[in-house]
């Protein structure tokens, strides 16, 4: 009896222990040289140094070298999704290539537990001369599957990639979207423990992207960990629970995804702006830096026309954009697109309003004006949303754009299992009015 109790206690203890990380990145740095000839010379030097006993002073820069990554540390556990954000040249793709083993770090180490499937370039690993069928076998065998395993999953890969009619055509005849779909399908059907995805979801139509996001959600539920690089912050927010923000090869911040993306977007889009809850203000631009009309503020008004920071589901509301025009312009329209922040299955738009579709064209004179979209009630449920706002002329020319305006909606309604609120009343009619 004591032995059984001890075994049960040990089992419960094991369940409470955190699983070992599938990826451990410890002090990783990588340098490159901007001069081609010097880079080739350094490469020969490094190869020779490795052959005779290891490189010396890998932590020092030689002439014309720069740090693409410097002192990066993090761990990734089963079922976790990590987003990498940062501008071009921040070091995101370099980090993925180091983790996948394509290049070696100059300092630090990377430890991997489990099968890794890198998807870090369109059609990576594909031979353009071979057919799609031949490339599936070649690519998935490189990722660690036997021929029998590939045969068992072949039809699923082709069906997911949606290239049945072109499966026996050379890959060089595929569009970039077809190659990306095939690469993604091969990677996710290897049943990896770790999936590395670098911008490949930026290619393809909206329906296929949604299909990929659903597949990633299913894999994550099974315990697959993945790292996602995407310049679309909303994709990071929809899929990932943690994020890292890189800039110039340095780690700026890491942690909860909303906080990290907030910091990244503030540095990228909102330099010099004033942010408060459910409101965003921008400094004036000199006329020579403007494209004609500038967005100066984004905020909301209640049913009395007063500015408000409290957004309640079901209540009347106006979304307001303060504009500054430097000349007189006709045909000005406003586009308002809203997505919900977070939630693997909510990658699509919650709301999309285009002024040109409603024949809402305005004439703006020099100075400040306020464009309003008035809602008889707010249909969005409780949560945090991100809006993209565009000021356009006749639906073609863009004057100004705000990529991400965050706002939070509260609710006093019962909205269980519902994402949209519909005002309603209930009635019971008499028998004389009932249709037979």
Short mmCIF file of C-alpha atoms in Angstrom, two decimals:
data_model
loop_
_atom_site.label_atom_id
_atom_site.label_comp_id
_atom_site.label_asym_id
_atom_site.label_seq_id
_atom_site.Cartn_x
_atom_site.Cartn_y
_atom_site.Cartn_z
CA UNK A 1 0.00 0.00 0.00
CA UNK A 2 2.83 2.37 0.88
CA UNK A 3 4.54 1.51 -2.37
CA UNK A 4 1.38 2.37 -4.38
CA UNK A 5 1.01 5.68 -2.52
CA UNK A 6 4.65 6.51 -3.24
CA UNK A 7 4.22 5.72 -6.95
CA UNK A 8 1.11 7.91 -7.13
CA UNK A 9 2.88 10.76 -5.35
CA UNK A 10 5.80 10.50 -7.76
CA UNK A 11 3.40 10.53 -10.72
CA UNK A 12 1.65 13.65 -9.42
CA UNK A 13 5.05 15.28 -8.84
CA UNK A 14 6.11 14.49 -12.39
CA UNK A 15 2.90 16.07 -13.75
CA UNK A 16 3.66 19.33 -11.93
CA UNK A 17 7.24 19.53 -13.19
CA UNK A 18 7.73 21.79 -16.22
CA UNK A 19 8.64 19.99 -19.40
CA UNK A 20 12.23 20.49 -20.58
CA UNK A 21 12.58 23.18 -23.27
CA UNK A 22 12.58 22.01 -26.87
CA UNK A 23 14.81 24.97 -27.83
CA UNK A 24 17.43 26.60 -25.63
CA UNK A 25 19.32 29.57 -27.11
CA UNK A 26 22.17 30.63 -24.83
CA UNK A 27 24.21 33.76 -25.55
CA UNK A 28 24.01 33.44 -29.34
CA UNK A 29 25.79 36.05 -31.44
CA UNK A 30 26.47 36.16 -35.17
CA UNK A 31 28.58 38.59 -37.20
CA UNK A 32 28.82 39.21 -40.92
CA UNK A 33 31.12 41.25 -43.13
CA UNK A 34 29.83 43.97 -45.45
CA UNK A 35 32.74 43.60 -47.90
CA UNK A 36 32.50 40.56 -50.22
CA UNK A 37 36.25 40.00 -50.78
CA UNK A 38 37.06 40.49 -47.12
CA UNK A 39 34.16 38.18 -46.20
CA UNK A 40 35.60 35.40 -48.39
CA UNK A 41 39.02 35.92 -46.80
CA UNK A 42 37.54 35.75 -43.28
CA UNK A 43 35.67 32.58 -44.26
CA UNK A 44 38.88 30.87 -45.35
CA UNK A 45 40.56 32.04 -42.13
CA UNK A 46 37.76 30.62 -40.00
CA UNK A 47 37.75 27.26 -41.81
CA UNK A 48 41.51 26.95 -41.34
CA UNK A 49 41.20 27.90 -37.66
CA UNK A 50 38.50 25.27 -37.12
CA UNK A 51 40.70 22.59 -38.72
CA UNK A 52 43.70 23.32 -36.50
CA UNK A 53 41.90 23.64 -33.21
CA UNK A 54 39.16 26.21 -33.06
CA UNK A 55 38.67 29.87 -33.68
CA UNK A 56 40.02 32.54 -31.43
CA UNK A 57 38.32 35.79 -30.39
CA UNK A 58 34.95 35.03 -32.01
CA UNK A 59 33.47 37.71 -29.80
CA UNK A 60 35.47 40.47 -31.49
CA UNK A 61 34.66 42.33 -34.69
CA UNK A 62 37.22 42.46 -37.47
CA UNK A 63 37.37 45.35 -39.95
CA UNK A 64 34.10 45.81 -41.91
CA UNK A 65 32.22 43.28 -39.74
CA UNK A 66 29.01 43.98 -37.82
CA UNK A 67 26.85 42.09 -35.35
CA UNK A 68 23.74 40.64 -37.03
CA UNK A 69 22.80 39.14 -33.64
CA UNK A 70 24.32 39.76 -30.23
CA UNK A 71 23.79 37.92 -26.94
CA UNK A 72 20.37 36.37 -27.61
CA UNK A 73 18.92 34.16 -24.85
CA UNK A 74 15.55 32.40 -24.65
CA UNK A 75 13.83 29.04 -24.16
CA UNK A 76 10.85 27.52 -25.94
CA UNK A 77 8.70 24.73 -24.45
CA UNK A 78 6.24 22.25 -25.95
CA UNK A 79 3.07 23.86 -27.24
CA UNK A 80 4.45 27.39 -27.04
CA UNK A 81 4.28 29.82 -29.95
CA UNK A 82 6.94 32.52 -30.12
CA UNK A 83 6.64 35.49 -32.46
CA UNK A 84 9.70 37.38 -33.70
CA UNK A 85 9.04 41.02 -34.53
CA UNK A 86 11.35 43.74 -35.78
CA UNK A 87 12.07 45.79 -38.86
CA UNK A 88 14.07 44.55 -41.85
CA UNK A 89 17.65 43.79 -40.87
CA UNK A 90 16.78 43.21 -37.20
CA UNK A 91 18.23 39.67 -37.23
CA UNK A 92 15.04 37.59 -37.23
CA UNK A 93 15.87 35.40 -40.24
CA UNK A 94 19.46 35.03 -39.08
CA UNK A 95 18.24 33.68 -35.74
CA UNK A 96 15.98 31.15 -37.48
CA UNK A 97 18.82 29.99 -39.70
CA UNK A 98 21.04 29.45 -36.66
CA UNK A 99 18.32 27.48 -34.84
CA UNK A 100 17.70 25.34 -37.94
CA UNK A 101 21.43 24.58 -38.24
CA UNK A 102 21.96 26.27 -41.60
CA UNK A 103 24.63 28.56 -40.17
CA UNK A 104 26.75 28.44 -37.02
CA UNK A 105 26.78 31.12 -34.32
CA UNK A 106 30.05 32.89 -33.58
CA UNK A 107 29.39 32.74 -29.84
CA UNK A 108 26.88 30.90 -27.69
CA UNK A 109 25.00 27.66 -28.28
CA UNK A 110 21.65 26.27 -29.43
CA UNK A 111 20.22 23.05 -28.00
CA UNK A 112 17.33 21.31 -29.76
CA UNK A 113 15.16 18.49 -28.35
CA UNK A 114 13.00 16.82 -30.99
CA UNK A 115 12.43 16.97 -34.74
CA UNK A 116 12.66 20.43 -36.27
CA UNK A 117 10.99 21.50 -39.53
CA UNK A 118 12.33 24.79 -40.90
CA UNK A 119 10.17 26.71 -43.35
CA UNK A 120 12.32 29.77 -43.79
CA UNK A 121 12.16 30.48 -47.52
CA UNK A 122 9.70 29.99 -50.36
CA UNK A 123 10.28 26.55 -51.80
CA UNK A 124 13.33 25.98 -49.62
CA UNK A 125 14.84 22.57 -50.38
CA UNK A 126 12.95 22.17 -53.65
CA UNK A 127 14.71 21.25 -56.88
CA UNK A 128 13.07 23.39 -59.60
CA UNK A 129 13.68 20.75 -62.27
CA UNK A 130 11.95 17.96 -60.34
CA UNK A 131 8.17 17.61 -60.23
CA UNK A 132 6.08 18.43 -57.20
CA UNK A 133 5.68 14.68 -56.52
CA UNK A 134 9.44 14.10 -56.60
CA UNK A 135 10.10 17.14 -54.45
CA UNK A 136 7.66 15.95 -51.77
CA UNK A 137 9.62 12.72 -51.38
CA UNK A 138 12.98 14.51 -51.44
CA UNK A 139 11.96 17.29 -49.07
CA UNK A 140 10.18 15.13 -46.50
CA UNK A 141 13.00 12.59 -46.47
CA UNK A 142 15.43 15.41 -45.65
CA UNK A 143 13.12 16.32 -42.77
CA UNK A 144 13.49 12.79 -41.39
CA UNK A 145 10.63 10.66 -42.77
CA UNK A 146 11.00 7.21 -44.30
CA UNK A 147 9.73 6.44 -47.79
CA UNK A 148 6.82 4.45 -46.33
CA UNK A 149 5.84 7.35 -44.03
CA UNK A 150 5.92 9.76 -46.97
CA UNK A 151 3.70 7.44 -49.05
CA UNK A 152 1.18 7.29 -46.20
CA UNK A 153 0.99 11.10 -45.99
CA UNK A 154 1.43 11.95 -49.66
CA UNK A 155 -2.28 12.41 -50.48
CA UNK A 156 -2.79 14.59 -47.40
CA UNK A 157 0.14 16.82 -48.40
CA UNK A 158 -1.15 17.26 -51.96
CA UNK A 159 -4.70 17.92 -50.78
CA UNK A 160 -3.57 20.50 -48.22
CA UNK A 161 -1.35 22.29 -50.76
CA UNK A 162 -4.21 22.21 -53.31
CA UNK A 163 -1.92 21.46 -56.26
CA UNK A 164 -3.43 18.16 -57.50
CA UNK A 165 -3.50 19.31 -61.12
CA UNK A 166 0.17 20.38 -61.06
CA UNK A 167 1.69 17.64 -58.91
CA UNK A 168 3.53 16.07 -61.86
CA UNK A 169 4.74 19.37 -63.33
CA UNK A 170 8.25 20.74 -62.59
CA UNK A 171 8.33 23.04 -59.57
CA UNK A 172 9.95 25.75 -61.71
CA UNK A 173 6.56 26.15 -63.39
CA UNK A 174 4.85 26.85 -60.03
CA UNK A 175 3.91 30.32 -58.87
CA UNK A 176 5.45 31.59 -55.63
CA UNK A 177 2.14 30.90 -53.87
CA UNK A 178 2.03 27.28 -55.09
CA UNK A 179 5.63 26.71 -53.97
CA UNK A 180 4.87 28.21 -50.56
CA UNK A 181 1.76 26.03 -50.15
CA UNK A 182 3.71 22.91 -51.02
CA UNK A 183 6.57 23.82 -48.69
CA UNK A 184 4.17 24.52 -45.83
CA UNK A 185 2.27 21.26 -46.40
CA UNK A 186 5.48 19.21 -46.43
CA UNK A 187 6.66 20.82 -43.20
CA UNK A 188 3.43 20.42 -41.19
CA UNK A 189 2.89 16.79 -42.25
CA UNK A 190 6.31 15.63 -41.01
CA UNK A 191 4.77 15.75 -37.51
CA UNK A 192 7.58 17.98 -36.20
CA UNK A 193 8.20 18.89 -32.57
CA UNK A 194 9.34 22.36 -33.63
CA UNK A 195 8.23 24.41 -36.63
CA UNK A 196 10.14 27.48 -37.85
CA UNK A 197 8.13 29.78 -40.13
CA UNK A 198 9.68 32.83 -41.78
CA UNK A 199 7.23 35.05 -43.72
CA UNK A 200 5.91 32.20 -45.87
CA UNK A 201 2.35 32.88 -44.68
CA UNK A 202 2.59 36.29 -46.35
CA UNK A 203 2.06 34.52 -49.70
CA UNK A 204 -1.25 33.06 -50.77
CA UNK A 205 -4.88 34.00 -50.80
CA UNK A 206 -6.87 34.79 -47.66
CA UNK A 207 -8.67 31.44 -47.68
CA UNK A 208 -5.43 29.46 -47.73
CA UNK A 209 -3.91 31.64 -45.01
CA UNK A 210 -6.89 30.91 -42.79
CA UNK A 211 -6.40 27.21 -43.52
CA UNK A 212 -2.73 27.47 -42.48
CA UNK A 213 -3.65 29.27 -39.26
CA UNK A 214 -6.15 26.52 -38.40
CA UNK A 215 -3.49 23.88 -39.02
CA UNK A 216 -1.02 25.73 -36.79
CA UNK A 217 -3.65 25.88 -34.06
CA UNK A 218 -4.20 22.11 -34.34
CA UNK A 219 -0.46 21.42 -34.19
CA UNK A 220 -0.06 23.63 -31.17
CA UNK A 221 -2.86 21.76 -29.38
CA UNK A 222 -0.83 18.58 -29.96
CA UNK A 223 2.22 20.10 -28.29
CA UNK A 224 4.15 21.33 -31.33
CA UNK A 225 6.19 24.45 -30.57
CA UNK A 226 6.85 27.00 -33.26
CA UNK A 227 8.58 30.28 -33.97
CA UNK A 228 6.85 32.65 -36.37
CA UNK A 229 8.39 35.60 -38.21
CA UNK A 230 5.86 37.90 -39.81
CA UNK A 231 5.81 41.65 -40.49
CA UNK A 232 2.05 41.57 -39.96
CA UNK A 233 1.71 42.20 -36.23
CA UNK A 234 -1.85 40.90 -36.27
CA UNK A 235 -0.65 37.46 -37.40
CA UNK A 236 1.74 37.40 -34.44
CA UNK A 237 -1.04 38.43 -32.05
CA UNK A 238 -3.47 35.84 -33.43
CA UNK A 239 -1.09 32.89 -33.18
CA UNK A 240 1.56 33.52 -30.53
CA UNK A 241 1.43 33.82 -26.76
CA UNK A 242 4.96 35.18 -26.33
CA UNK A 243 7.13 37.38 -28.54
CA UNK A 244 10.63 38.79 -28.94
CA UNK A 245 11.42 42.21 -30.37
CA UNK A 246 14.77 42.47 -32.18
CA UNK A 247 16.37 45.64 -33.48
CA UNK A 248 19.80 45.90 -35.06
CA UNK A 249 20.67 42.40 -33.85
CA UNK A 250 19.92 43.24 -30.21
CA UNK A 251 17.07 41.91 -28.08
CA UNK A 252 14.95 44.92 -27.11
CA UNK A 253 12.30 43.09 -25.08
CA UNK A 254 10.61 39.71 -24.75
CA UNK A 255 7.59 38.39 -22.91
CA UNK A 256 3.79 38.47 -23.25
CA UNK A 257 2.85 39.01 -26.89
CA UNK A 258 0.59 42.06 -26.46
CA UNK A 259 3.19 44.00 -24.49
CA UNK A 260 5.99 43.17 -26.94
CA UNK A 261 3.95 44.06 -30.05
CA UNK A 262 2.83 47.29 -28.35
CA UNK A 263 6.47 48.26 -27.84
CA UNK A 264 7.40 47.32 -31.41
CA UNK A 265 4.51 49.24 -32.98
CA UNK A 266 5.18 52.25 -30.78
CA UNK A 267 8.78 52.37 -32.04
CA UNK A 268 7.76 51.69 -35.64
CA UNK A 269 4.64 53.79 -36.13
CA UNK A 270 4.03 55.98 -33.13
CA UNK A 271 7.23 57.93 -32.56
CA UNK A 272 6.22 61.34 -31.20
CA UNK A 273 2.58 60.37 -30.70
CA UNK A 274 0.54 60.71 -27.53
CA UNK A 275 -1.34 57.58 -26.51
CA UNK A 276 -4.07 57.24 -23.92
CA UNK A 277 -6.77 54.63 -23.45
CA UNK A 278 -8.83 54.36 -26.66
CA UNK A 279 -7.28 57.54 -28.06
CA UNK A 280 -4.25 58.33 -30.20
CA UNK A 281 -2.84 61.76 -31.15
CA UNK A 282 -0.15 62.66 -33.69
CA UNK A 283 2.07 65.75 -34.01
CA UNK A 284 1.60 68.15 -36.91
CA UNK A 285 3.70 67.52 -40.02
CA UNK A 286 5.44 70.25 -42.00
CA UNK A 287 3.64 70.76 -45.30
CA UNK A 288 6.69 69.56 -47.28
CA UNK A 289 6.56 66.18 -45.45
CA UNK A 290 2.81 65.70 -45.90
CA UNK A 291 1.05 63.93 -48.75
CA UNK A 292 -1.83 66.43 -48.54
CA UNK A 293 -3.95 65.36 -45.58
CA UNK A 294 -2.62 64.06 -42.26
CA UNK A 295 -4.30 62.10 -39.49
CA UNK A 296 -3.93 64.08 -36.26
CA UNK A 297 -6.10 62.12 -33.79
CA UNK A 298 -8.19 58.97 -33.45
CA UNK A 299 -10.85 58.77 -30.73
CA UNK A 300 -14.52 58.04 -29.94
CA UNK A 301 -17.59 60.11 -29.04
CA UNK A 302 -20.64 58.96 -27.08
CA UNK A 303 -24.32 59.49 -27.99
CA UNK A 304 -24.15 63.07 -26.65
CA UNK A 305 -21.21 63.87 -28.93
CA UNK A 306 -18.73 64.05 -26.05
CA UNK A 307 -15.28 62.42 -26.34
CA UNK A 308 -15.26 59.13 -24.42
CA UNK A 309 -12.77 56.49 -23.45
CA UNK A 310 -15.44 54.04 -22.27
CA UNK A 311 -16.65 51.79 -25.09
CA UNK A 312 -19.66 49.65 -24.14
CA UNK A 313 -21.19 46.90 -26.25
CA UNK A 314 -24.69 47.85 -27.45
CA UNK A 315 -24.31 51.59 -26.80
CA UNK A 316 -24.37 54.33 -29.50
CA UNK A 317 -20.86 55.38 -30.55
CA UNK A 318 -18.99 57.46 -33.13
CA UNK A 319 -15.49 56.74 -34.35
CA UNK A 320 -13.73 60.04 -35.07
CA UNK A 321 -10.68 60.97 -37.12
CA UNK A 322 -9.23 64.46 -36.84
CA UNK A 323 -7.58 65.42 -40.15
CA UNK A 324 -5.36 68.32 -41.17
CA UNK A 325 -5.49 69.30 -44.83
CA UNK A 326 -2.83 71.48 -46.45
CA UNK A 327 -5.02 72.27 -49.47
CA UNK A 328 -8.57 71.75 -50.69
CA UNK A 329 -9.37 68.17 -51.70
CA UNK A 330 -12.53 66.54 -53.08
CA UNK A 331 -13.48 62.87 -52.92
CA UNK A 332 -11.85 62.12 -49.54
CA UNK A 333 -12.89 58.77 -48.05
CA UNK A 334 -12.14 56.88 -44.84
CA UNK A 335 -11.41 53.15 -44.57
CA UNK A 336 -11.81 51.45 -41.18
CA UNK A 337 -10.76 47.81 -40.72
CA UNK A 338 -10.94 46.07 -37.34
CA UNK A 339 -9.50 42.74 -36.16
CA UNK A 340 -9.64 41.23 -32.70
CA UNK A 341 -6.35 40.92 -30.86
CA UNK A 342 -5.46 37.35 -29.92
CA UNK A 343 -7.16 34.02 -30.54
CA UNK A 344 -5.77 31.46 -32.99
CA UNK A 345 -9.04 31.11 -34.89
CA UNK A 346 -9.76 34.82 -35.25
CA UNK A 347 -7.29 35.82 -37.95
CA UNK A 348 -9.90 37.43 -40.20
CA UNK A 349 -11.53 40.85 -40.11
CA UNK A 350 -14.20 41.47 -37.49
CA UNK A 351 -15.36 44.63 -39.25
CA UNK A 352 -14.41 46.35 -42.50
CA UNK A 353 -15.94 49.67 -43.57
CA UNK A 354 -14.93 51.46 -46.78
CA UNK A 355 -16.22 54.95 -47.37
CA UNK A 356 -16.25 54.53 -51.14
CA UNK A 357 -18.62 51.55 -50.81
CA UNK A 358 -21.11 53.81 -48.99
CA UNK A 359 -20.62 56.75 -51.39
CA UNK A 360 -19.23 58.69 -48.41
CA UNK A 361 -16.99 61.24 -50.18
CA UNK A 362 -16.06 64.51 -48.49
CA UNK A 363 -14.52 67.84 -49.45
CA UNK A 364 -11.84 68.98 -47.03
CA UNK A 365 -10.60 72.56 -46.85
CA UNK A 366 -7.23 73.69 -45.46
CA UNK A 367 -7.07 73.29 -41.69
CA UNK A 368 -8.53 70.80 -39.22
CA UNK A 369 -11.64 68.69 -39.91
CA UNK A 370 -13.26 65.73 -38.19
CA UNK A 371 -14.57 62.68 -40.05
CA UNK A 372 -17.03 60.52 -38.12
CA UNK A 373 -18.49 57.05 -38.56
CA UNK A 374 -21.63 56.95 -36.42
CA UNK A 375 -22.85 53.59 -35.13
CA UNK A 376 -26.40 53.35 -33.72
CA UNK A 377 -24.91 50.74 -31.40
CA UNK A 378 -21.52 49.10 -30.89
CA UNK A 379 -21.77 45.48 -31.98
CA UNK A 380 -18.28 44.37 -30.91
CA UNK A 381 -18.04 42.19 -27.83
CA UNK A 382 -15.69 42.45 -24.88
CA UNK A 383 -12.01 42.44 -25.81
CA UNK A 384 -9.11 44.33 -27.33
CA UNK A 385 -9.18 45.28 -31.00
CA UNK A 386 -6.73 46.69 -33.52
CA UNK A 387 -7.92 49.02 -36.26
CA UNK A 388 -6.22 50.06 -39.48
CA UNK A 389 -7.28 53.50 -40.70
CA UNK A 390 -6.68 54.90 -44.19
CA UNK A 391 -7.48 58.35 -45.55
CA UNK A 392 -7.92 58.03 -49.30
CA UNK A 393 -9.01 59.99 -52.34
CA UNK A 394 -11.71 58.30 -54.41
CA UNK A 395 -10.57 54.93 -53.05
CA UNK A 396 -7.24 55.03 -54.93
CA UNK A 397 -4.72 57.54 -53.58
CA UNK A 398 -3.74 57.15 -49.90
CA UNK A 399 -3.11 60.37 -48.01
CA UNK A 400 -2.24 58.85 -44.64
CA UNK A 401 -2.48 55.53 -42.81
CA UNK A 402 -2.38 54.31 -39.21
CA UNK A 403 -1.49 50.63 -39.19
CA UNK A 404 -2.59 49.78 -35.67
CA UNK A 405 -4.90 51.74 -33.37
CA UNK A 406 -5.68 49.66 -30.28
CA UNK A 407 -8.91 50.07 -28.36
CA UNK A 408 -10.71 48.05 -25.70
CA UNK A 409 -14.42 47.29 -25.51
CA UNK A 410 -16.25 46.46 -22.27
CA UNK A 411 -19.64 44.80 -22.04
CA UNK A 412 -22.51 44.68 -19.60
CA UNK A 413 -24.41 42.23 -21.80
CA UNK A 414 -24.49 38.45 -21.66
CA UNK A 415 -22.41 37.48 -24.70
CA UNK A 416 -21.38 33.92 -23.91
CA UNK A 417 -20.33 31.99 -27.01
CA UNK A 418 -20.90 35.10 -29.11
CA UNK A 419 -18.57 37.61 -30.76
CA UNK A 420 -21.14 40.12 -32.04
CA UNK A 421 -23.95 41.87 -30.21
CA UNK A 422 -27.34 42.33 -31.86
CA UNK A 423 -29.88 44.59 -30.08
CA UNK A 424 -33.32 42.98 -29.98
CA UNK A 425 -36.74 42.89 -28.32
CA UNK A 426 -38.96 39.88 -27.61
CA UNK A 427 -42.67 39.57 -28.35
CA UNK A 428 -45.45 37.01 -28.16
CA UNK A 429 -48.22 37.60 -30.72
CA UNK A 430 -51.86 36.67 -30.21
CA UNK A 431 -53.38 33.70 -31.99
CA UNK A 432 -55.23 35.95 -34.44
CA UNK A 433 -51.95 37.17 -35.88
CA UNK A 434 -50.23 33.81 -36.21
CA UNK A 435 -49.66 32.56 -39.76
CA UNK A 436 -51.12 29.08 -40.30
#
